[in-house]
């Protein structure tokens, strides 16, 4: 394989160019399922010849296996491709020069002789031999998996998880893969299960399908599903008779694979079905908040008899600004009640209120801890208050496996814990944090409840605002200086269902995209083209902002011509194009290059000093073919190293969905709005996107799409039981 010209992330469809013995200097075009094959590998392809009207003769691949190369050139390319850890292009040259075509036999049978090659010592020789053995074992798993219809790119992960037991697990317990291996969902496990002969209507399959349906619901933000909804969705996914599902659900509940419980919603009681972690988190979080509220201990006792007029006067002297009445109420609440919630839109003074709480607490020598769910939000909180802030994950020092160092048995030494951007805290993370707050300490949750809820399951901020037991203040007054900002004014207009004012502001712009009839471009394609121009040329030229560091494209959805996926491809080619002699690495449908802006796609508690978490953003600073690793500098200034086999944890982040931007703030935000995203055009989505910008918002696209987003209220409430649980205790 000489080069890969296209890969579809979604289907694995690949277009590649191969050198064959017969093709001479010309390369052969092959198309089909080649996901997992790497440049430099020798392949044996099975398929048929075809002809494309535009691209001519090509080979359509049905399946492939990798084979060891036989020629000097092939061996040199194979060893230098980065497939074997410890061997880069230069070392491959030296090894082949020394051992000629015998080199592959030497690595296999006499690896100790590799020290004959200049630059190879015993340690590196051992590393190469171990990597060779692992490759052989992975190839075995790959061949087996190909036989049951699984892409080879997953074989490495399965092997790393189960080692020599991989084939046994795949053959006898295929549904374990969905729970154990990142990147394998129920559908992939189901394909394998059918290939190894597990019946379509087996109880094992139905129970796995029920758990998958609940995990999909959790991905959509629900803590539970009502039993009738769960059964209906499971019937669609499993394609089995409805009457088969009830007994399997009973069996799952009896084995405590799920929890069933009645949850009051309005005047009715819903038969809720939870996955165990979400039920545990919700009940524990409610209990933890009530325990904090009712605790007899008091770590901020000195605020019980404060002269608040005098305190406001002291603050005015300290900050040069007076608190409005509702801000003063919030400050009093935070320092006299052990749990409090502060919410409000942009320009309403949340930041100044938080700063005032922190100033007063520190003046009384209180130990204050400031946290936010993301690295960017934590940096902003630190700038705002002048005191150190961290992410929730780092504060709690999450260990491999996700357990926190700080919890109920080992609480934080803090008198006041302030959580900013708490609208994006899901129920699992909120529970971990509340467990770590010491008895008698105060917890202040700050956030904008009108933004999108958390990416993870739950609606913690909204549920707590609805719970009568939790003290809260909502800031509503927009301050005069904020009324000059198009970002603030238009955010409030959008939130009220009123069209934004598109002219007359220095920080808010609109570009209409209506392609000329003879251009041949779809409106969404024209929008994508304009977004790239705005990011790469117009904003840097007019405002002096760096297109990678300072400008963030936020798309309503991932798919489509103006979706985050395609925009990432276009922006990467414009801002970080391929350059000769600069290393890059392809994984699936993505090509990673030094300088790329990337984001983490999952919580990985094993990586970095205290784990790396879904939504972490960074820049690729190095790609090492010899060590098979990529290095990313995260927005928390930590160097994180990824094996090439882990690159499905990363995606490009020149453009991200608005959902993934929660809790982050950027100097400039560019929002493409097209009718192609019709299902996602909702008010709270647009409001969240606009409020992520600090200095500049540029909307690009169709007026019809903008009107639809403003007009359409957000999706319905999530299935959660937190409000009810707090009320019960």
Short mmCIF file of C-alpha atoms in Angstrom, two decimals, residues 16-384:
data_model
loop_
_atom_site.label_atom_id
_atom_site.label_comp_id
_atom_site.label_asym_id
_atom_site.label_seq_id
_atom_site.Cartn_x
_atom_site.Cartn_y
_atom_site.Cartn_z
CA UNK A 16 -6.17 3.54 -1.88
CA UNK A 17 -3.26 3.27 -4.30
CA UNK A 18 -1.18 0.09 -4.37
CA UNK A 19 2.04 -0.94 -6.09
CA UNK A 20 1.88 -4.49 -7.49
CA UNK A 21 4.46 -6.69 -9.22
CA UNK A 22 2.58 -6.23 -12.49
CA UNK A 23 1.80 -2.50 -12.26
CA UNK A 24 5.44 -1.38 -12.56
CA UNK A 25 5.78 2.36 -11.91
CA UNK A 26 1.99 2.82 -12.19
CA UNK A 27 -0.14 2.48 -9.08
CA UNK A 28 -3.35 0.45 -8.95
CA UNK A 29 -6.52 2.02 -7.50
CA UNK A 30 -8.42 -0.20 -5.05
CA UNK A 31 -11.73 0.63 -3.36
CA UNK A 32 -13.73 -1.00 -0.59
CA UNK A 33 -13.46 -2.17 3.01
CA UNK A 34 -9.80 -1.56 3.87
CA UNK A 35 -10.25 0.05 7.29
CA UNK A 36 -7.24 -0.83 9.46
CA UNK A 37 -4.75 -1.35 6.61
CA UNK A 38 -1.70 0.90 6.88
CA UNK A 39 0.63 2.47 4.34
CA UNK A 40 3.68 0.23 3.88
CA UNK A 41 1.84 -3.04 4.52
CA UNK A 42 1.75 -5.78 1.89
CA UNK A 43 -1.80 -6.97 1.29
CA UNK A 44 -3.51 -9.94 -0.34
CA UNK A 45 -6.83 -8.67 -1.71
CA UNK A 46 -9.93 -10.61 -2.69
CA UNK A 47 -12.60 -8.98 -4.84
CA UNK A 48 -13.37 -8.14 -8.45
CA UNK A 49 -12.26 -5.81 -11.20
CA UNK A 50 -14.46 -2.87 -12.14
CA UNK A 51 -14.38 0.35 -14.09
CA UNK A 52 -15.32 3.83 -12.86
CA UNK A 53 -16.66 6.25 -15.54
CA UNK A 54 -14.36 9.01 -14.27
CA UNK A 55 -11.42 7.23 -12.61
CA UNK A 56 -11.08 4.21 -14.90
CA UNK A 57 -10.04 0.68 -13.97
CA UNK A 58 -10.04 -0.21 -10.28
CA UNK A 59 -10.17 -3.25 -8.01
CA UNK A 60 -13.20 -3.57 -5.70
CA UNK A 61 -12.10 -5.19 -2.42
CA UNK A 62 -14.35 -7.64 -0.56
CA UNK A 63 -11.75 -8.70 2.01
CA UNK A 64 -8.02 -8.55 2.63
CA UNK A 65 -5.23 -10.06 4.71
CA UNK A 66 -1.79 -8.67 5.40
CA UNK A 67 1.24 -10.66 4.24
CA UNK A 68 4.94 -10.23 4.85
CA UNK A 69 6.74 -8.55 1.92
CA UNK A 70 9.38 -10.50 -0.05
CA UNK A 71 11.37 -7.81 -1.89
CA UNK A 72 14.07 -5.58 -0.43
CA UNK A 73 12.02 -2.48 -1.27
CA UNK A 74 8.87 -3.97 0.27
CA UNK A 75 10.68 -5.05 3.44
CA UNK A 76 12.31 -1.63 3.82
CA UNK A 77 8.92 0.07 3.41
CA UNK A 78 7.19 -2.39 5.75
CA UNK A 79 9.71 -1.99 8.57
CA UNK A 80 9.92 1.79 8.13
CA UNK A 81 6.15 2.32 8.13
CA UNK A 82 5.81 2.53 11.91
CA UNK A 83 3.99 -0.79 12.24
CA UNK A 84 6.67 -2.26 14.50
CA UNK A 85 7.35 -0.15 17.59
CA UNK A 86 11.00 0.87 17.84
CA UNK A 87 11.72 0.88 14.10
CA UNK A 88 11.53 4.10 12.11
CA UNK A 89 12.51 4.74 8.45
CA UNK A 90 16.22 5.38 9.18
CA UNK A 91 16.60 2.28 11.36
CA UNK A 92 14.73 0.18 8.76
CA UNK A 93 17.33 1.26 6.16
CA UNK A 94 20.21 0.16 8.43
CA UNK A 95 18.58 -3.18 9.33
CA UNK A 96 17.87 -4.08 5.69
CA UNK A 97 21.35 -2.93 4.63
CA UNK A 98 22.89 -5.28 7.21
CA UNK A 99 20.70 -8.40 6.88
CA UNK A 100 19.22 -7.98 3.37
CA UNK A 101 16.03 -10.03 2.74
CA UNK A 102 16.87 -12.23 5.74
CA UNK A 103 15.91 -9.44 8.17
CA UNK A 104 12.32 -10.64 8.79
CA UNK A 105 13.57 -14.16 9.63
CA UNK A 106 16.18 -12.64 11.97
CA UNK A 107 13.54 -10.65 13.89
CA UNK A 108 11.35 -13.77 14.08
CA UNK A 109 13.94 -16.44 14.94
CA UNK A 110 17.17 -14.76 16.12
CA UNK A 111 16.21 -11.31 17.51
CA UNK A 112 19.36 -11.21 19.69
CA UNK A 113 21.39 -10.75 16.49
CA UNK A 114 19.76 -7.34 15.89
CA UNK A 115 22.47 -5.78 18.07
CA UNK A 116 24.77 -6.27 15.06
CA UNK A 117 23.00 -3.26 13.52
CA UNK A 118 24.63 0.07 14.42
CA UNK A 119 22.43 1.92 16.95
CA UNK A 120 20.54 -1.12 18.28
CA UNK A 121 21.33 -2.07 21.86
CA UNK A 122 19.88 -4.95 23.93
CA UNK A 123 17.01 -2.83 25.34
CA UNK A 124 15.77 -1.64 21.95
CA UNK A 125 16.28 -5.08 20.43
CA UNK A 126 14.01 -6.58 23.12
CA UNK A 127 11.40 -3.89 22.42
CA UNK A 128 11.42 -4.72 18.68
CA UNK A 129 11.13 -8.47 19.36
CA UNK A 130 8.19 -7.92 21.75
CA UNK A 131 6.45 -5.63 19.25
CA UNK A 132 6.92 -8.26 16.51
CA UNK A 133 5.35 -10.97 18.70
CA UNK A 134 2.41 -8.70 19.54
CA UNK A 135 1.90 -7.95 15.84
CA UNK A 136 1.80 -11.69 15.09
CA UNK A 137 -0.79 -12.29 17.83
CA UNK A 138 -2.88 -9.34 16.65
CA UNK A 139 -2.76 -10.63 13.07
CA UNK A 140 -4.22 -13.96 14.30
CA UNK A 141 -7.08 -12.12 15.98
CA UNK A 142 -7.52 -9.98 12.87
CA UNK A 143 -7.89 -13.02 10.62
CA UNK A 144 -10.49 -14.51 12.97
CA UNK A 145 -12.40 -11.22 13.27
CA UNK A 146 -12.40 -10.70 9.51
CA UNK A 147 -14.07 -14.09 9.27
CA UNK A 148 -16.91 -12.82 11.46
CA UNK A 149 -17.25 -9.48 9.69
CA UNK A 150 -15.37 -7.07 11.99
CA UNK A 151 -13.01 -4.34 10.78
CA UNK A 152 -9.36 -5.01 11.52
CA UNK A 153 -8.89 -1.68 13.29
CA UNK A 154 -10.74 -3.13 16.31
CA UNK A 155 -8.51 -6.21 16.56
CA UNK A 156 -5.71 -4.26 18.27
CA UNK A 157 -8.10 -3.04 20.96
CA UNK A 158 -9.60 -6.49 21.52
CA UNK A 159 -6.13 -8.02 21.78
CA UNK A 160 -4.95 -5.33 24.23
CA UNK A 161 -7.99 -5.99 26.42
CA UNK A 162 -8.01 -9.81 26.43
CA UNK A 163 -4.55 -10.82 25.13
CA UNK A 164 -4.34 -14.52 24.29
CA UNK A 165 -7.95 -15.00 25.44
CA UNK A 166 -9.27 -12.69 22.68
CA UNK A 167 -10.58 -15.35 20.31
CA UNK A 168 -12.23 -17.25 23.20
CA UNK A 169 -14.12 -14.15 24.38
CA UNK A 170 -15.18 -13.20 20.86
CA UNK A 171 -16.41 -16.73 20.18
CA UNK A 172 -18.27 -17.40 23.46
CA UNK A 173 -19.11 -14.00 25.03
CA UNK A 174 -19.32 -11.48 22.19
CA UNK A 175 -21.64 -9.10 24.04
CA UNK A 176 -18.89 -8.51 26.62
CA UNK A 177 -17.05 -6.56 23.94
CA UNK A 178 -19.65 -3.77 23.96
CA UNK A 179 -19.14 -3.19 27.69
CA UNK A 180 -15.38 -3.76 27.83
CA UNK A 181 -13.84 -2.32 24.67
CA UNK A 182 -14.02 1.38 23.72
CA UNK A 183 -15.13 1.69 20.11
CA UNK A 184 -17.25 -1.49 20.06
CA UNK A 185 -20.96 -0.92 20.56
CA UNK A 186 -23.86 -3.33 20.73
CA UNK A 187 -24.31 -3.39 16.95
CA UNK A 188 -20.74 -4.55 16.32
CA UNK A 189 -20.97 -7.12 19.13
CA UNK A 190 -24.30 -8.26 17.67
CA UNK A 191 -22.73 -8.77 14.23
CA UNK A 192 -20.04 -10.93 15.82
CA UNK A 193 -22.60 -12.84 17.91
CA UNK A 194 -24.63 -13.74 14.83
CA UNK A 195 -21.48 -14.81 12.97
CA UNK A 196 -20.47 -17.18 15.83
CA UNK A 197 -23.96 -18.67 15.95
CA UNK A 198 -25.78 -17.00 18.86
CA UNK A 199 -29.54 -17.16 18.05
CA UNK A 200 -31.39 -13.96 17.13
CA UNK A 201 -33.95 -14.46 19.93
CA UNK A 202 -31.59 -15.71 22.65
CA UNK A 203 -32.15 -14.19 26.13
CA UNK A 204 -28.46 -13.23 26.23
CA UNK A 205 -28.92 -11.11 23.09
CA UNK A 206 -32.16 -9.51 24.33
CA UNK A 207 -30.68 -8.60 27.72
CA UNK A 208 -27.62 -7.09 26.03
CA UNK A 209 -29.99 -5.16 23.72
CA UNK A 210 -31.97 -3.78 26.68
CA UNK A 211 -28.79 -2.55 28.35
CA UNK A 212 -27.64 -1.07 25.06
CA UNK A 213 -30.98 0.76 24.67
CA UNK A 214 -30.55 2.26 28.15
CA UNK A 215 -26.95 3.25 27.42
CA UNK A 216 -28.10 4.96 24.20
CA UNK A 217 -30.71 6.83 26.26
CA UNK A 218 -27.94 7.87 28.69
CA UNK A 219 -25.94 9.16 25.71
CA UNK A 220 -29.01 11.28 24.90
CA UNK A 221 -28.99 12.63 28.48
CA UNK A 222 -31.60 10.43 30.18
CA UNK A 223 -30.90 8.87 33.59
CA UNK A 224 -33.70 6.32 33.03
CA UNK A 225 -36.32 5.27 30.51
CA UNK A 226 -39.96 4.56 31.36
CA UNK A 227 -40.43 0.78 30.91
CA UNK A 228 -42.90 1.12 27.97
CA UNK A 229 -40.44 3.44 26.11
CA UNK A 230 -37.57 1.03 26.83
CA UNK A 231 -39.48 -1.98 25.46
CA UNK A 232 -40.62 -0.07 22.34
CA UNK A 233 -37.06 1.10 21.58
CA UNK A 234 -35.59 -2.35 22.28
CA UNK A 235 -38.08 -3.99 19.88
CA UNK A 236 -36.86 -1.63 17.12
CA UNK A 237 -33.19 -2.32 17.84
CA UNK A 238 -33.48 -6.09 18.34
CA UNK A 239 -36.19 -6.82 15.73
CA UNK A 240 -37.80 -9.46 17.98
CA UNK A 241 -41.37 -10.00 19.21
CA UNK A 242 -42.42 -7.62 22.01
CA UNK A 243 -43.53 -10.50 24.30
CA UNK A 244 -39.97 -11.87 24.41
CA UNK A 245 -38.66 -8.70 26.06
CA UNK A 246 -40.68 -8.58 29.32
CA UNK A 247 -39.26 -11.84 30.79
CA UNK A 248 -35.71 -10.77 29.86
CA UNK A 249 -36.24 -7.39 31.57
CA UNK A 250 -37.53 -9.24 34.68
CA UNK A 251 -34.43 -11.44 34.61
CA UNK A 252 -32.10 -8.42 34.24
CA UNK A 253 -33.78 -6.68 37.19
CA UNK A 254 -33.56 -9.85 39.33
CA UNK A 255 -29.82 -10.08 38.58
CA UNK A 256 -29.45 -6.34 39.34
CA UNK A 257 -28.32 -5.60 35.80
CA UNK A 258 -30.91 -2.80 35.89
CA UNK A 259 -32.90 -1.06 38.66
CA UNK A 260 -36.69 -0.62 38.41
CA UNK A 261 -38.44 2.00 40.51
CA UNK A 262 -41.51 4.23 40.39
CA UNK A 263 -40.60 7.91 39.85
CA UNK A 264 -43.28 10.64 40.25
CA UNK A 265 -43.59 12.89 37.17
CA UNK A 266 -46.37 15.46 37.51
CA UNK A 267 -49.45 13.67 38.82
CA UNK A 268 -48.40 10.21 37.59
CA UNK A 269 -45.80 7.66 38.70
CA UNK A 270 -43.53 6.46 35.89
CA UNK A 271 -42.18 2.85 35.97
CA UNK A 272 -38.54 3.90 35.55
CA UNK A 273 -35.74 1.53 34.46
CA UNK A 274 -32.17 2.64 35.27
CA UNK A 275 -28.74 1.30 34.48
CA UNK A 276 -27.14 0.74 37.90
CA UNK A 277 -24.48 3.53 37.77
CA UNK A 278 -27.07 6.23 37.02
CA UNK A 279 -29.50 5.09 39.74
CA UNK A 280 -26.66 4.94 42.24
CA UNK A 281 -25.37 8.40 41.24
CA UNK A 282 -28.80 10.04 41.36
CA UNK A 283 -29.77 8.65 44.78
CA UNK A 284 -26.32 9.33 46.22
CA UNK A 285 -26.26 12.91 44.85
CA UNK A 286 -29.68 13.72 46.34
CA UNK A 287 -28.66 12.26 49.70
CA UNK A 288 -25.33 14.10 49.66
CA UNK A 289 -26.95 17.50 48.96
CA UNK A 290 -29.53 17.05 51.71
CA UNK A 291 -26.80 15.94 54.15
CA UNK A 292 -24.80 19.10 53.36
CA UNK A 293 -27.86 21.33 53.75
CA UNK A 294 -28.91 19.87 57.10
CA UNK A 295 -25.45 19.31 58.61
CA UNK A 296 -25.09 20.74 62.16
CA UNK A 297 -21.42 21.66 61.58
CA UNK A 298 -20.65 25.12 60.10
CA UNK A 299 -17.30 25.96 58.52
CA UNK A 300 -18.31 29.57 57.69
CA UNK A 301 -19.74 30.39 61.13
CA UNK A 302 -18.32 33.93 61.03
CA UNK A 303 -20.90 34.94 58.41
CA UNK A 304 -23.86 34.21 60.71
CA UNK A 305 -23.72 37.71 62.28
CA UNK A 306 -22.20 39.81 59.46
CA UNK A 307 -23.31 43.43 58.95
CA UNK A 308 -24.13 43.01 55.23
CA UNK A 309 -24.37 46.76 54.51
CA UNK A 310 -20.88 47.16 55.86
CA UNK A 311 -19.73 44.11 53.88
CA UNK A 312 -21.14 45.64 50.66
CA UNK A 313 -19.35 48.90 51.40
CA UNK A 314 -16.06 47.03 51.96
CA UNK A 315 -16.56 45.21 48.65
CA UNK A 316 -17.24 48.50 46.84
CA UNK A 317 -13.92 49.83 48.08
CA UNK A 318 -12.20 46.62 47.07
CA UNK A 319 -13.72 46.22 43.59
CA UNK A 320 -14.77 49.77 42.67
CA UNK A 321 -18.29 48.53 41.97
CA UNK A 322 -21.48 48.06 43.99
CA UNK A 323 -23.58 44.90 44.10
CA UNK A 324 -27.10 45.09 42.70
CA UNK A 325 -29.80 43.86 45.12
CA UNK A 326 -30.21 40.42 43.54
CA UNK A 327 -26.41 40.02 43.45
CA UNK A 328 -26.22 40.95 47.13
CA UNK A 329 -28.92 38.35 47.86
CA UNK A 330 -26.87 35.72 46.05
CA UNK A 331 -23.70 36.64 47.98
CA UNK A 332 -25.55 36.39 51.32
CA UNK A 333 -27.09 33.06 50.33
CA UNK A 334 -23.75 31.54 49.29
CA UNK A 335 -22.09 32.48 52.58
CA UNK A 336 -24.96 31.64 54.95
CA UNK A 337 -26.56 28.53 53.36
CA UNK A 338 -24.55 25.35 52.86
CA UNK A 339 -25.87 24.66 49.35
CA UNK A 340 -26.91 27.43 46.94
CA UNK A 341 -27.51 27.77 43.20
CA UNK A 342 -26.80 30.95 41.20
CA UNK A 343 -28.08 31.21 37.64
CA UNK A 344 -28.53 33.94 35.02
CA UNK A 345 -27.74 34.82 31.41
CA UNK A 346 -24.77 36.74 29.98
CA UNK A 347 -24.31 40.34 31.13
CA UNK A 348 -26.33 39.79 34.32
CA UNK A 349 -23.35 39.86 36.66
CA UNK A 350 -22.78 36.19 37.60
CA UNK A 351 -19.02 36.65 37.34
CA UNK A 352 -18.93 39.74 39.57
CA UNK A 353 -21.19 37.98 42.09
CA UNK A 354 -18.84 34.99 42.24
CA UNK A 355 -15.83 37.28 42.62
CA UNK A 356 -17.59 39.07 45.51
CA UNK A 357 -18.37 35.78 47.28
CA UNK A 358 -14.72 34.71 46.97
CA UNK A 359 -13.38 38.11 48.16
CA UNK A 360 -15.57 38.09 51.30
CA UNK A 361 -14.81 34.44 52.11
CA UNK A 362 -11.08 34.97 51.79
CA UNK A 363 -11.26 38.14 53.88
CA UNK A 364 -12.54 35.91 56.69
CA UNK A 365 -9.63 33.47 56.10
CA UNK A 366 -11.90 30.80 54.63
CA UNK A 367 -10.35 28.06 52.50
CA UNK A 368 -11.98 28.51 49.07
CA UNK A 369 -11.76 25.96 46.25
CA UNK A 370 -12.75 27.03 42.72
CA UNK A 371 -13.61 24.45 40.06
CA UNK A 372 -15.21 24.11 36.64
CA UNK A 373 -15.94 21.10 34.44
CA UNK A 374 -13.43 22.04 31.67
CA UNK A 375 -9.87 23.33 31.53
CA UNK A 376 -10.90 26.47 29.62
CA UNK A 377 -13.66 27.29 32.12
CA UNK A 378 -11.26 26.76 35.04
CA UNK A 379 -8.72 29.16 33.47
CA UNK A 380 -11.43 31.78 33.02
CA UNK A 381 -12.58 31.37 36.64
CA UNK A 382 -8.98 31.84 37.83
CA UNK A 383 -8.62 35.03 35.74
CA UNK A 384 -11.93 36.36 37.05
#
